[in-house]
Coordinates of C-alpha atoms in Angstrom, one line a residue:
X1 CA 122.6 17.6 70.2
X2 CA 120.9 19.6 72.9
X3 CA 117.2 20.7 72.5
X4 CA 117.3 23.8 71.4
X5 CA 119.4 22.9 68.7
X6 CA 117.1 20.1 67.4
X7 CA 114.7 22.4 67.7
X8 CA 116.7 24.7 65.3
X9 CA 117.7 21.7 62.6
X10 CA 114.1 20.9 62.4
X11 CA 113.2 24.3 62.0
X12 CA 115.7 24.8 59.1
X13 CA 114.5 21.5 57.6
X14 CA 111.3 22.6 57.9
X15 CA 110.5 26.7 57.5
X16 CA 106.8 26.5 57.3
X17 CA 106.5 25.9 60.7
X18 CA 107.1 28.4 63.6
X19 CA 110.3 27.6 66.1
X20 CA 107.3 27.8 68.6
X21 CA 105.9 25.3 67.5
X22 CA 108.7 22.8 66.7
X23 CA 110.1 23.5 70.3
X24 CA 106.2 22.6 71.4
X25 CA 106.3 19.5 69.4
X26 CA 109.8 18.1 70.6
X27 CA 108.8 18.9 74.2
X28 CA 105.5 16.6 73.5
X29 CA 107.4 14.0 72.1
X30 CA 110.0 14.1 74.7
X31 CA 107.1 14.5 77.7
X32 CA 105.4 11.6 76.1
X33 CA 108.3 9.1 76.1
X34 CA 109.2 9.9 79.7
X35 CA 105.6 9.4 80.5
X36 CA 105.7 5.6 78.5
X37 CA 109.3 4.8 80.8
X38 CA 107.9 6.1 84.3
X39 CA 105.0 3.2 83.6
X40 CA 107.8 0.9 82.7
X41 CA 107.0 0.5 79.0
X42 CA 109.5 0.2 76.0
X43 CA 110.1 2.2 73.4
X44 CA 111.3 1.4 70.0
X45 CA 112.8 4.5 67.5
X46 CA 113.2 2.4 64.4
X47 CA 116.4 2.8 63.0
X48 CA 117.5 4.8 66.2
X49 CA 117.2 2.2 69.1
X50 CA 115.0 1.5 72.0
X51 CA 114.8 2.2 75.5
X52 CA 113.5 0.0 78.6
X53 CA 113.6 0.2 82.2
X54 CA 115.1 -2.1 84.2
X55 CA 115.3 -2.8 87.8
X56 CA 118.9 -3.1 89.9
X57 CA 119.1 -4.7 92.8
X58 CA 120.8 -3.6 95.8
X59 CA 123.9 -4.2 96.1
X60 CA 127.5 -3.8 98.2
X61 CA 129.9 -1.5 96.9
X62 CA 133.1 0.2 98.2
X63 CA 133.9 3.8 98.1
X64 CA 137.2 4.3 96.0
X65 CA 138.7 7.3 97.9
X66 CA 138.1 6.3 101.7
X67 CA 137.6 2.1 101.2
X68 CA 134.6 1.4 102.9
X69 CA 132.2 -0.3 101.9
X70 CA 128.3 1.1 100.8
X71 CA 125.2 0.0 101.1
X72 CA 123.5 0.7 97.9
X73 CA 119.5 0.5 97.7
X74 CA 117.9 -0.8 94.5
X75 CA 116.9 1.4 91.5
X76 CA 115.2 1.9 88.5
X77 CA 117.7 2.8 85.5
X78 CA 116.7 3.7 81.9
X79 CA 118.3 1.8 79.3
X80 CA 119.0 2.1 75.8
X81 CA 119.8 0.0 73.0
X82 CA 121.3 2.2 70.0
X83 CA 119.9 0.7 66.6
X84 CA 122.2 -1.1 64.0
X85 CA 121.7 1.6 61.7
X86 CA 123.2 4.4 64.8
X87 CA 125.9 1.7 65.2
X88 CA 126.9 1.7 62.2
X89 CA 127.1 5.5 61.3
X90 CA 128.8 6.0 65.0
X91 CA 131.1 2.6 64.1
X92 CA 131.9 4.6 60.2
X93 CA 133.3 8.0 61.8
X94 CA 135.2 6.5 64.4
X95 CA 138.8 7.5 63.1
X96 CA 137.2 10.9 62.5
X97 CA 136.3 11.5 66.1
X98 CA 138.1 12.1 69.6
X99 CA 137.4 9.0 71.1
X100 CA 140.0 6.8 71.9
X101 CA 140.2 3.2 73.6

C-alpha cells in the first residue's frame, strides 16, 4: 500500500477527519519511527511486527557479470520481523496470490 493510499483507507474509515490531516498524521508517525531506527532503537507494531537495526560487516563479494571480486564496506540495514498475526493472513491467501516458489 503506498502512502497516499493509506492515507485514503483511513480517511474512508474515518470521515470526520480532513485528508489533510490524516496525511499529517501518517507522515508523523512515519517521521517518528525513522527518527527511533536512525538512533538504533526497536520498534514493536503489535500484531504487525517489529523492526531493528542491525550492523553488517564488511565483507568480500564477487560481481556476477564481470567475476571480480568487491570490496564491500560495512552497513547499517533495517530489519523487520512480520508479526504471527501478518504471517498468518499473508500464509492464508497464498494460493490466492501471484507468488510462486
Amino acid at each position: 500500500m503506498v502512502k497516499s493510499e493509506l492515507v485514503r483507507v483511513l480517511n474512508e474509515k474515518l470521515p470526520e477527519l480532513r485528508e489533510s490531516d490524516v496525511e499529517l498524521a501518517v507522515n508523523c508517525m512515519l517521521e517518528q519511527m525513522i527518527a527511533a531506527l536512525a538512533i538504533g532503537e526497536r520498534i514493536e507494531v503489535r500484531g504487525f511486527g517489529s523492526f531493528s537495526v542491525r550492523q553488517r560487516p564488511p565483507r568480500l563479494a564477487r560481481n556476477p557479470k564481470t567475476g571480480e571480486t568487491v570490496n564491500l564496506p560495512a552497513k547499517t540495514a533495517v530489519h523487520f520481523k512480520p508479526g504471527k498475526e501478518i504471517r498468518d493472513r499473508v500464509d492464508s491467501t497464498r494460493d490466492q496470490s501471484r507468488i510462486t516458489d
